[in-house]
Short mmCIF file of C-alpha atoms in Angstrom, two decimals:
data_model
loop_
_atom_site.label_atom_id
_atom_site.label_comp_id
_atom_site.label_asym_id
_atom_site.label_seq_id
_atom_site.Cartn_x
_atom_site.Cartn_y
_atom_site.Cartn_z
CA MET A 1 77.10 105.23 94.35
CA ALA A 2 73.47 104.23 94.87
CA ASP A 3 73.70 100.54 93.95
CA TYR A 4 76.67 98.74 95.48
CA ASP A 5 75.82 95.53 93.63
CA GLU A 6 76.91 97.09 90.34
CA ALA A 7 80.59 97.36 89.46
CA PRO A 8 81.97 100.91 89.53
CA THR A 9 82.51 102.60 86.18
CA ARG A 10 85.97 103.50 84.93
CA ALA A 11 85.31 107.12 85.92
CA GLN A 12 84.43 106.06 89.48
CA ILE A 13 87.57 103.91 89.73
CA THR A 14 89.68 106.79 88.40
CA LYS A 15 88.23 109.16 90.98
CA VAL A 16 89.24 106.86 93.85
CA ALA A 17 92.66 106.23 92.29
CA VAL A 18 93.34 109.96 92.08
CA ALA A 19 92.16 110.53 95.65
CA SER A 20 94.34 107.70 96.92
CA ILE A 21 97.52 108.91 95.24
CA VAL A 22 97.46 112.40 96.77
CA GLY A 23 98.45 111.39 100.29
CA SER A 24 101.00 108.92 98.99
CA ILE A 25 102.68 111.65 96.93
CA ILE A 26 102.93 113.80 100.05
CA GLU A 27 104.43 110.84 101.92
CA GLN A 28 107.17 110.38 99.33
CA TYR A 29 107.75 114.13 99.08
CA ASP A 30 108.21 114.26 102.84
CA PHE A 31 110.41 111.15 102.85
CA LEU A 32 112.90 112.85 100.55
CA VAL A 33 112.62 116.44 101.76
CA THR A 34 112.77 115.54 105.46
CA GLY A 35 115.75 113.26 104.86
CA VAL A 36 117.65 115.98 103.01
CA ILE A 37 116.79 118.68 105.56
CA ALA A 38 117.50 116.44 108.56
CA ALA A 39 120.94 115.58 107.18
CA THR A 40 121.92 119.10 106.12
CA VAL A 41 120.03 121.63 108.26
CA TRP A 42 118.45 120.30 111.45
CA SER A 43 121.73 119.60 113.27
CA GLY A 44 122.58 123.32 113.36
CA VAL A 45 119.02 124.56 113.93
CA PHE A 46 117.67 122.28 116.66
CA PHE A 47 120.71 120.85 118.47
CA LYS A 48 123.59 122.42 120.37
CA LEU A 49 125.99 119.49 120.25
CA PRO A 50 129.37 118.72 118.69
CA GLN A 51 129.18 118.43 114.90
CA TYR A 52 128.86 114.66 114.51
CA ALA A 53 126.67 114.26 117.59
CA ALA A 54 124.27 116.91 116.27
CA ALA A 55 124.15 115.25 112.86
CA ALA A 56 123.45 111.86 114.48
CA ALA A 57 120.68 113.39 116.61
CA ALA A 58 119.04 115.01 113.58
CA ILE A 59 119.12 111.79 111.56
CA SER A 60 117.77 109.86 114.56
CA VAL A 61 114.78 112.21 114.75
CA TYR A 62 114.20 111.51 111.07
CA GLY A 63 114.46 107.77 111.76
CA ILE A 64 111.88 107.70 114.53
CA GLY A 65 109.30 108.88 112.04
CA ILE A 66 109.85 105.60 110.20
CA ILE A 67 110.03 103.34 113.24
CA ILE A 68 106.72 104.67 114.62
CA ARG A 69 104.80 103.87 111.44
CA PRO A 70 103.48 100.43 112.53
CA ILE A 71 101.49 102.20 115.25
CA GLY A 72 99.82 104.31 112.59
CA ALA A 73 99.23 101.20 110.50
CA TYR A 74 97.47 99.54 113.45
CA ALA A 75 95.37 102.55 114.46
CA PHE A 76 94.26 103.64 111.01
CA GLY A 77 93.94 100.07 109.74
CA HIS A 78 91.42 99.55 112.53
CA LEU A 79 89.53 102.71 111.53
CA ALA A 80 89.56 101.74 107.85
CA ASP A 81 88.24 98.22 108.45
CA ARG A 82 85.64 99.32 110.98
CA TYR A 83 84.38 102.63 109.61
CA GLY A 84 85.61 102.91 106.04
CA ARG A 85 88.72 103.33 103.92
CA LYS A 86 87.91 106.87 102.79
CA ASP A 87 87.26 108.30 106.25
CA ALA A 88 90.45 106.79 107.68
CA LEU A 89 92.51 108.31 104.88
CA VAL A 90 90.90 111.73 105.31
CA TYR A 91 91.80 111.73 109.02
CA ALA A 92 95.32 110.52 108.24
CA LEU A 93 95.85 113.28 105.69
CA VAL A 94 94.64 115.95 108.13
CA LEU A 95 97.12 114.65 110.72
CA MET A 96 99.85 114.49 108.10
CA GLY A 97 99.31 118.06 106.92
CA VAL A 98 99.14 119.57 110.41
CA SER A 99 102.24 117.75 111.68
CA THR A 100 104.21 118.69 108.56
CA LEU A 101 103.28 122.35 108.99
CA LEU A 102 104.20 122.29 112.69
CA ILE A 103 107.64 120.89 111.87
CA GLY A 104 108.17 123.76 109.47
CA LEU A 105 107.08 126.27 112.14
CA THR A 106 109.06 124.84 115.06
CA PRO A 107 111.35 127.55 116.49
CA SER A 108 115.10 126.96 116.61
CA TYR A 109 117.18 125.99 119.63
CA ASP A 110 118.49 129.56 119.84
CA THR A 111 114.89 130.79 120.22
CA ILE A 112 113.33 128.40 122.76
CA GLY A 113 116.19 126.18 123.90
CA VAL A 114 115.77 122.47 124.57
CA ILE A 115 112.02 122.70 123.90
CA ALA A 116 112.86 122.98 120.19
CA PRO A 117 114.20 119.43 119.71
CA VAL A 118 111.44 118.08 121.99
CA LEU A 119 108.76 119.65 119.78
CA LEU A 120 110.54 118.41 116.66
CA ILE A 121 110.49 114.85 118.00
CA VAL A 122 106.79 115.07 118.93
CA PHE A 123 105.75 116.43 115.54
CA ARG A 124 107.91 113.90 113.71
CA LEU A 125 106.28 111.07 115.70
CA VAL A 126 102.82 112.35 114.81
CA GLN A 127 103.87 112.64 111.18
CA GLY A 128 105.19 109.07 111.21
CA ILE A 129 101.92 107.77 112.68
CA SER A 130 99.93 109.46 109.93
CA PHE A 131 102.23 108.00 107.27
CA GLY A 132 101.67 104.54 108.71
CA ALA A 133 98.07 104.82 107.53
CA GLU A 134 98.74 105.67 103.92
CA PHE A 135 99.98 102.81 101.76
CA GLY A 136 97.98 99.83 103.01
CA THR A 137 94.69 101.68 103.33
CA ALA A 138 95.07 103.62 100.09
CA ALA A 139 95.97 100.45 98.16
CA THR A 140 92.97 98.68 99.71
CA TRP A 141 90.65 101.52 98.74
CA VAL A 142 91.67 101.41 95.08
CA ALA A 143 91.94 97.61 94.77
CA GLU A 144 88.43 97.16 96.16
CA GLN A 145 87.00 99.84 93.92
CA ALA A 146 88.60 98.04 90.94
CA ALA A 147 87.72 94.58 92.26
CA ARG A 148 85.85 93.54 89.11
CA SER A 149 88.26 95.15 86.66
CA ARG A 150 90.63 93.08 84.51
CA PHE A 151 93.27 95.71 85.29
CA ARG A 152 93.14 95.60 89.08
CA ALA A 153 96.93 95.61 89.48
CA PHE A 154 97.22 98.65 87.23
CA TRP A 155 94.62 100.62 89.18
CA SER A 156 96.13 99.55 92.51
CA ALA A 157 99.56 100.64 91.28
CA TRP A 158 98.39 104.26 91.24
CA VAL A 159 99.33 104.30 94.91
CA GLY A 160 102.84 103.21 93.88
CA PHE A 161 102.99 105.84 91.13
CA ALA A 162 103.21 108.33 93.98
CA ILE A 163 106.76 107.19 94.77
CA PRO A 164 108.56 108.49 91.67
CA ILE A 165 106.21 111.48 91.43
CA GLY A 166 106.88 112.39 95.05
CA LEU A 167 110.63 111.94 94.63
CA ILE A 168 110.67 114.15 91.55
CA LEU A 169 108.61 116.83 93.30
CA GLY A 170 110.83 116.59 96.38
CA PHE A 171 114.06 116.90 94.43
CA GLY A 172 112.62 119.67 92.30
CA SER A 173 111.35 121.64 95.30
CA VAL A 174 114.69 121.47 97.11
CA ILE A 175 116.58 122.53 93.99
CA VAL A 176 114.20 125.42 93.22
CA VAL A 177 114.02 126.80 96.77
CA LYS A 178 117.81 126.60 97.15
CA SER A 179 118.29 128.45 93.88
CA LEU A 180 116.14 131.36 95.06
CA MET A 181 118.31 132.35 98.01
CA PRO A 182 121.82 132.21 99.47
CA GLN A 183 122.77 129.05 101.37
CA GLU A 184 122.77 130.98 104.66
CA ALA A 185 119.16 132.06 104.15
CA PHE A 186 118.08 128.55 103.19
CA THR A 187 119.66 127.14 106.36
CA ALA A 188 118.18 129.88 108.53
CA TRP A 189 114.59 129.83 107.27
CA GLY A 190 114.25 128.84 103.62
CA TRP A 191 113.98 125.11 104.33
CA ARG A 192 110.71 125.78 106.17
CA ILE A 193 109.05 126.69 102.86
CA LEU A 194 109.26 123.05 101.80
CA PHE A 195 107.15 121.96 104.79
CA VAL A 196 104.59 124.70 104.27
CA LEU A 197 104.24 123.47 100.67
CA GLY A 198 103.60 119.96 101.98
CA PHE A 199 100.82 121.33 104.21
CA LEU A 200 99.18 123.20 101.32
CA VAL A 201 99.16 120.08 99.15
CA ALA A 202 97.64 118.12 102.05
CA ILE A 203 94.74 120.59 102.19
CA VAL A 204 94.03 119.94 98.52
CA GLY A 205 94.23 116.19 99.20
CA VAL A 206 91.70 116.40 102.05
CA PHE A 207 89.29 118.28 99.81
CA ILE A 208 89.63 115.67 97.04
CA ARG A 209 89.24 112.70 99.40
CA ARG A 210 86.19 114.13 101.15
CA ARG A 211 84.38 114.36 97.81
CA THR A 212 85.09 110.72 96.93
CA GLU A 213 83.05 107.63 97.80
CA ASP A 214 84.24 104.60 99.70
CA SER A 215 85.00 101.37 97.84
CA PHE A 216 81.95 99.42 96.72
CA VAL A 217 83.44 96.20 98.15
CA PHE A 218 83.62 97.70 101.64
CA GLU A 219 80.12 99.15 101.36
CA ARG A 220 78.72 95.71 100.47
CA HIS A 221 80.73 94.22 103.31
CA ARG A 222 79.33 96.81 105.74
CA ARG A 223 75.76 96.20 104.56
CA ARG A 224 76.19 92.50 105.35
CA GLU A 225 77.11 93.58 108.90
CA ASP A 226 80.37 91.61 108.77
CA VAL A 227 82.43 94.42 110.30
CA LEU A 228 84.73 93.18 113.07
CA GLN A 229 84.97 94.98 116.38
CA TYR A 230 88.78 94.77 116.52
CA PRO A 231 90.00 94.07 112.96
CA ALA A 232 93.62 95.23 113.49
CA THR A 233 94.01 92.76 116.35
CA GLN A 234 92.11 89.92 114.70
CA VAL A 235 94.27 89.89 111.58
CA TRP A 236 97.35 89.22 113.71
CA ARG A 237 95.56 86.31 115.38
CA ASP A 238 94.35 84.77 112.14
CA MET A 239 97.12 85.48 109.62
CA PRO A 240 100.48 86.19 111.31
CA LEU A 241 102.52 84.25 108.75
CA VAL A 242 100.86 86.05 105.85
CA ILE A 243 101.75 89.39 107.44
CA LEU A 244 105.34 88.24 107.95
CA ARG A 245 105.74 87.04 104.37
CA ALA A 246 104.28 90.27 103.04
CA SER A 247 106.70 92.29 105.18
CA LEU A 248 109.69 90.34 103.85
CA VAL A 249 108.80 91.38 100.31
CA ASN A 250 108.61 95.06 101.17
CA ALA A 251 111.78 94.91 103.29
CA MET A 252 113.62 94.02 100.10
CA PHE A 253 112.41 97.25 98.47
CA GLY A 254 113.44 99.19 101.57
CA GLY A 255 116.90 97.74 101.16
CA ALA A 256 116.97 98.60 97.46
CA PHE A 257 115.91 102.18 98.20
CA PHE A 258 118.71 102.64 100.70
CA LEU A 259 121.39 100.85 98.65
CA TYR A 260 120.84 102.70 95.41
CA PHE A 261 119.21 105.96 96.38
CA VAL A 262 120.64 106.90 99.79
CA PHE A 263 123.99 105.13 100.07
CA GLY A 264 124.44 105.21 96.28
CA THR A 265 124.22 109.01 96.24
CA SER A 266 126.85 109.29 98.98
CA TYR A 267 129.06 106.77 97.19
CA MET A 268 128.90 108.76 93.94
CA LYS A 269 130.13 111.86 95.75
CA ALA A 270 132.90 109.86 97.42
CA VAL A 271 134.25 108.60 94.09
CA GLY A 272 134.30 112.03 92.50
CA PHE A 273 130.92 112.94 91.00
CA ALA A 274 130.75 116.71 91.27
CA GLY A 275 128.06 119.20 92.24
CA SER A 276 124.51 118.03 91.70
CA GLU A 277 125.43 115.12 89.39
CA PRO A 278 124.29 112.43 91.90
CA GLU A 279 120.95 114.21 92.32
CA GLN A 280 120.58 114.50 88.55
CA ILE A 281 121.20 110.77 88.22
CA GLY A 282 118.61 110.18 90.93
CA LEU A 283 116.06 112.26 89.03
CA ILE A 284 116.71 110.25 85.86
CA ALA A 285 116.21 106.99 87.76
CA ALA A 286 113.00 108.27 89.36
CA ALA A 287 111.59 109.16 85.94
CA PHE A 288 112.41 105.70 84.59
CA MET A 289 110.92 104.20 87.75
CA LEU A 290 107.50 105.55 86.84
CA VAL A 291 107.76 104.01 83.36
CA PHE A 292 108.83 100.64 84.77
CA MET A 293 106.05 100.79 87.35
CA ILE A 294 103.41 101.19 84.65
CA ILE A 295 104.92 98.26 82.72
CA GLY A 296 105.12 96.16 85.88
CA SER A 297 101.47 96.80 86.76
CA TRP A 298 100.39 95.86 83.23
CA LEU A 299 102.39 92.62 83.35
CA ALA A 300 101.07 91.85 86.85
CA ASP A 301 97.59 91.78 85.33
CA LEU A 302 98.82 89.69 82.41
CA ILE A 303 101.17 87.09 83.96
CA GLY A 304 100.56 87.47 87.69
CA ARG A 305 101.82 89.35 90.73
CA ARG A 306 104.38 86.75 91.80
CA ALA A 307 106.16 86.65 88.43
CA VAL A 308 106.71 90.42 88.43
CA LEU A 309 107.93 90.45 92.02
CA LEU A 310 110.30 87.53 91.40
CA ILE A 311 111.86 89.27 88.41
CA ALA A 312 112.51 92.39 90.51
CA ALA A 313 113.95 90.33 93.39
CA VAL A 314 116.30 88.34 91.15
CA VAL A 315 117.60 91.49 89.44
CA LEU A 316 118.27 93.05 92.86
CA LEU A 317 120.09 89.91 93.99
CA LEU A 318 122.32 89.80 90.90
CA PHE A 319 122.92 93.54 90.49
CA ALA A 320 123.52 94.73 94.08
CA ILE A 321 127.32 94.60 93.75
CA PRO A 322 127.88 95.16 89.98
CA TYR A 323 126.07 98.50 90.31
CA PHE A 324 129.04 99.93 92.19
CA TYR A 325 131.49 98.96 89.47
CA LEU A 326 129.50 101.11 87.04
CA VAL A 327 129.61 104.00 89.51
CA ASP A 328 133.36 103.46 90.02
CA THR A 329 133.98 104.32 86.37
CA GLY A 330 133.25 107.93 87.24
CA ARG A 331 131.30 108.30 84.02
CA PHE A 332 127.90 109.97 84.28
CA LEU A 333 126.24 107.79 81.64
CA LEU A 334 127.36 104.47 83.12
CA ALA A 335 126.42 105.54 86.64
CA ALA A 336 123.01 106.61 85.35
CA VAL A 337 122.55 103.21 83.66
CA GLY A 338 123.41 101.53 86.95
CA GLU A 339 120.94 103.68 88.86
CA VAL A 340 118.19 103.13 86.29
CA ILE A 341 118.63 99.34 86.49
CA GLY A 342 119.23 99.00 90.22
CA PHE A 343 116.81 101.62 91.48
CA GLY A 344 114.50 102.52 88.61
CA PHE A 345 113.84 98.98 87.41
CA VAL A 346 113.99 96.96 90.63
CA PHE A 347 111.88 99.40 92.60
CA GLY A 348 109.62 100.53 89.78
CA PHE A 349 108.93 97.20 88.11
CA GLY A 350 108.35 95.41 91.42
CA TYR A 351 106.09 98.13 92.77
CA GLY A 352 103.85 97.68 89.77
CA ALA A 353 102.64 94.53 91.55
CA ILE A 354 103.11 95.40 95.23
CA PRO A 355 99.80 97.23 95.96
CA ALA A 356 97.71 94.44 94.42
CA PHE A 357 99.86 91.75 96.06
CA TYR A 358 99.42 93.29 99.50
CA THR A 359 95.68 93.81 99.31
CA GLU A 360 94.66 90.57 97.61
CA ILE A 361 96.16 88.24 100.23
CA PHE A 362 93.82 89.49 102.98
CA PRO A 363 90.02 89.20 103.32
CA THR A 364 87.79 92.26 103.28
CA ARG A 365 87.04 92.21 107.01
CA TYR A 366 90.62 93.23 107.85
CA ARG A 367 92.22 93.90 104.49
CA ALA A 368 93.41 97.43 105.32
CA SER A 369 94.79 96.31 108.69
CA GLY A 370 96.65 93.35 107.18
CA ALA A 371 98.07 95.25 104.22
CA SER A 372 99.15 98.15 106.45
CA ALA A 373 100.76 95.87 109.03
CA GLY A 374 102.76 93.88 106.50
CA TYR A 375 103.91 97.00 104.69
CA GLN A 376 104.84 99.12 107.70
CA ILE A 377 106.63 96.61 109.93
CA ALA A 378 108.98 96.13 106.99
CA GLN A 379 109.81 99.83 107.29
CA VAL A 380 111.30 99.10 110.71
CA TYR A 381 113.68 96.26 109.89
CA GLY A 382 113.98 97.11 106.20
CA GLY A 383 113.88 100.88 105.97
CA GLY A 384 115.01 101.58 109.54
CA LEU A 385 117.54 98.85 110.39
CA ILE A 386 119.64 98.98 107.23
CA PRO A 387 120.75 102.62 107.72
CA ILE A 388 121.80 101.81 111.29
CA LEU A 389 123.86 98.80 110.19
CA ALA A 390 125.25 100.78 107.28
CA GLY A 391 126.42 103.49 109.66
CA LEU A 392 128.35 100.94 111.69
CA VAL A 393 129.90 99.49 108.54
CA LEU A 394 130.88 102.91 107.23
CA LYS A 395 132.59 103.75 110.50
CA ALA A 396 134.47 100.45 110.53
CA VAL A 397 135.70 100.13 106.93
CA GLY A 398 135.06 103.45 105.15
CA ILE A 399 132.83 104.19 102.22
CA HIS A 400 135.09 102.68 99.53
CA GLN A 401 134.79 99.20 101.07
CA ALA A 402 131.37 99.50 102.68
CA TYR A 403 129.49 98.74 99.45
CA LEU A 404 130.55 95.07 99.62
CA TYR A 405 128.99 94.64 103.06
CA ILE A 406 125.92 96.78 102.46
CA GLY A 407 125.33 95.18 99.06
CA GLY A 408 125.67 91.76 100.65
CA LEU A 409 123.12 92.67 103.33
CA VAL A 410 120.63 93.79 100.69
CA MET A 411 121.22 90.52 98.81
CA VAL A 412 120.12 88.66 101.96
CA TYR A 413 116.92 90.70 101.95
CA ALA A 414 116.41 89.76 98.30
CA VAL A 415 116.77 86.04 99.10
CA LEU A 416 114.24 86.32 101.95
CA ALA A 417 111.84 88.14 99.64
CA ILE A 418 112.16 85.42 96.99
CA PHE A 419 111.30 82.83 99.65
CA ALA A 420 108.26 84.87 100.74
CA ILE A 421 107.05 85.31 97.15
CA VAL A 422 107.29 81.65 96.15
CA THR A 423 105.52 80.54 99.35
CA THR A 424 102.57 82.88 98.75
CA ALA A 425 99.75 81.85 96.42
CA GLU A 426 99.12 83.80 93.21
CA THR A 427 96.20 86.22 93.66
CA ARG A 428 95.63 87.58 90.15
CA LYS A 429 92.23 85.86 89.84
CA VAL A 430 91.18 86.15 93.46
CA ASP A 431 87.62 87.41 94.04
CA LEU A 432 88.01 90.28 96.51
CA GLU A 433 84.30 90.17 97.28
CA GLY A 434 84.45 86.45 97.97
CA ILE A 435 87.38 86.28 100.38
CA MET A 436 85.60 86.60 103.67
CA THR A 437 87.21 83.93 105.82
CA PRO A 438 90.96 83.16 105.80
CA SER A 439 92.53 79.77 106.27
CA PRO A 440 93.46 79.15 109.90
CA ARG A 441 96.94 80.56 110.69
CA ALA A 442 97.46 81.06 106.95
#
């Protein structure tokens, strides 16, 4: 774009939105595929331990890819705020694609011994670092490009659209690849195809991102020579409470994802849902999630970001336990309704506002760093801690009673999110080009 004083056209906003969503789709694809493969395949391929110990080791390797994400958020947030949103996301996608491919190519324990799990851990750490760059920086890129649009939340939500799309692609890929070969072949080598596919999509994403411009807000900011030397550090000094409040909101969604999508799937199987019925219900919920996300983003532009987020939080608070009573009926339709409300609506509707909410509460000089920090530290105590606590609960009381404790824990997360939302100012009419200096210790 030659003149950065003129607002981007709809075509230019769309181009950035499409480029931003590619890496986020890969992230969600990996989140599902890696979780499924770690739980069902890795224990026998990469670890020579007793059954439960091997399963625990495989899931732990999966978990470290989540816990490491704040480091990626810090490193790539710094790059994005100092050198540009687009360039940081190109580098992140290259790292993501390479690490995903290397995981798929890692030899088994029977081939190279203990080096196999060591390599798996290293590649999973690298993958987690690259994922730490995605959401906050991608959301910043789109929000700034659409800074003067009346539909800024809608455009920003394109990053969120990647969640249901990635889940659908992940589920679909696992189902298709499994259907093409015997289970023994899938366990031996077929699962690796899923990671090669992730690498190929990443190549396409790099090509698309390289041909896209940076946001016009950042370019104007850079021309004013307001770029900080250490933006990822400075945002923590200036706005620690804002980062904390933002993380509390996303931790709630991490809890909802685990409650309904991860634990909920296991619970369905425990109460008698046969074959692929739980996965089919998950696919239905993911499809509805995309619809609710579009509606949520539209309402976020109409009535505000906080109102949409509060509705999602209240529904999660009230529905966390009743959901399981619908599943307990053993009826496919009622369980699907429960999943659509608990997972599809809460996650989808709320995420219609999340990308705009995260980017609009930080000034341009460290917007990517702030948004990435708030989003990714929530992955540690929201996405990472809940499965650990849930494992302890499951061991202590069994799956048929665990839902009361796990549901109660997620309800606590919902209450904390409601507190964070109501104590954060509405940002629907905020001028992203005008926020250059934050309030002290805001």
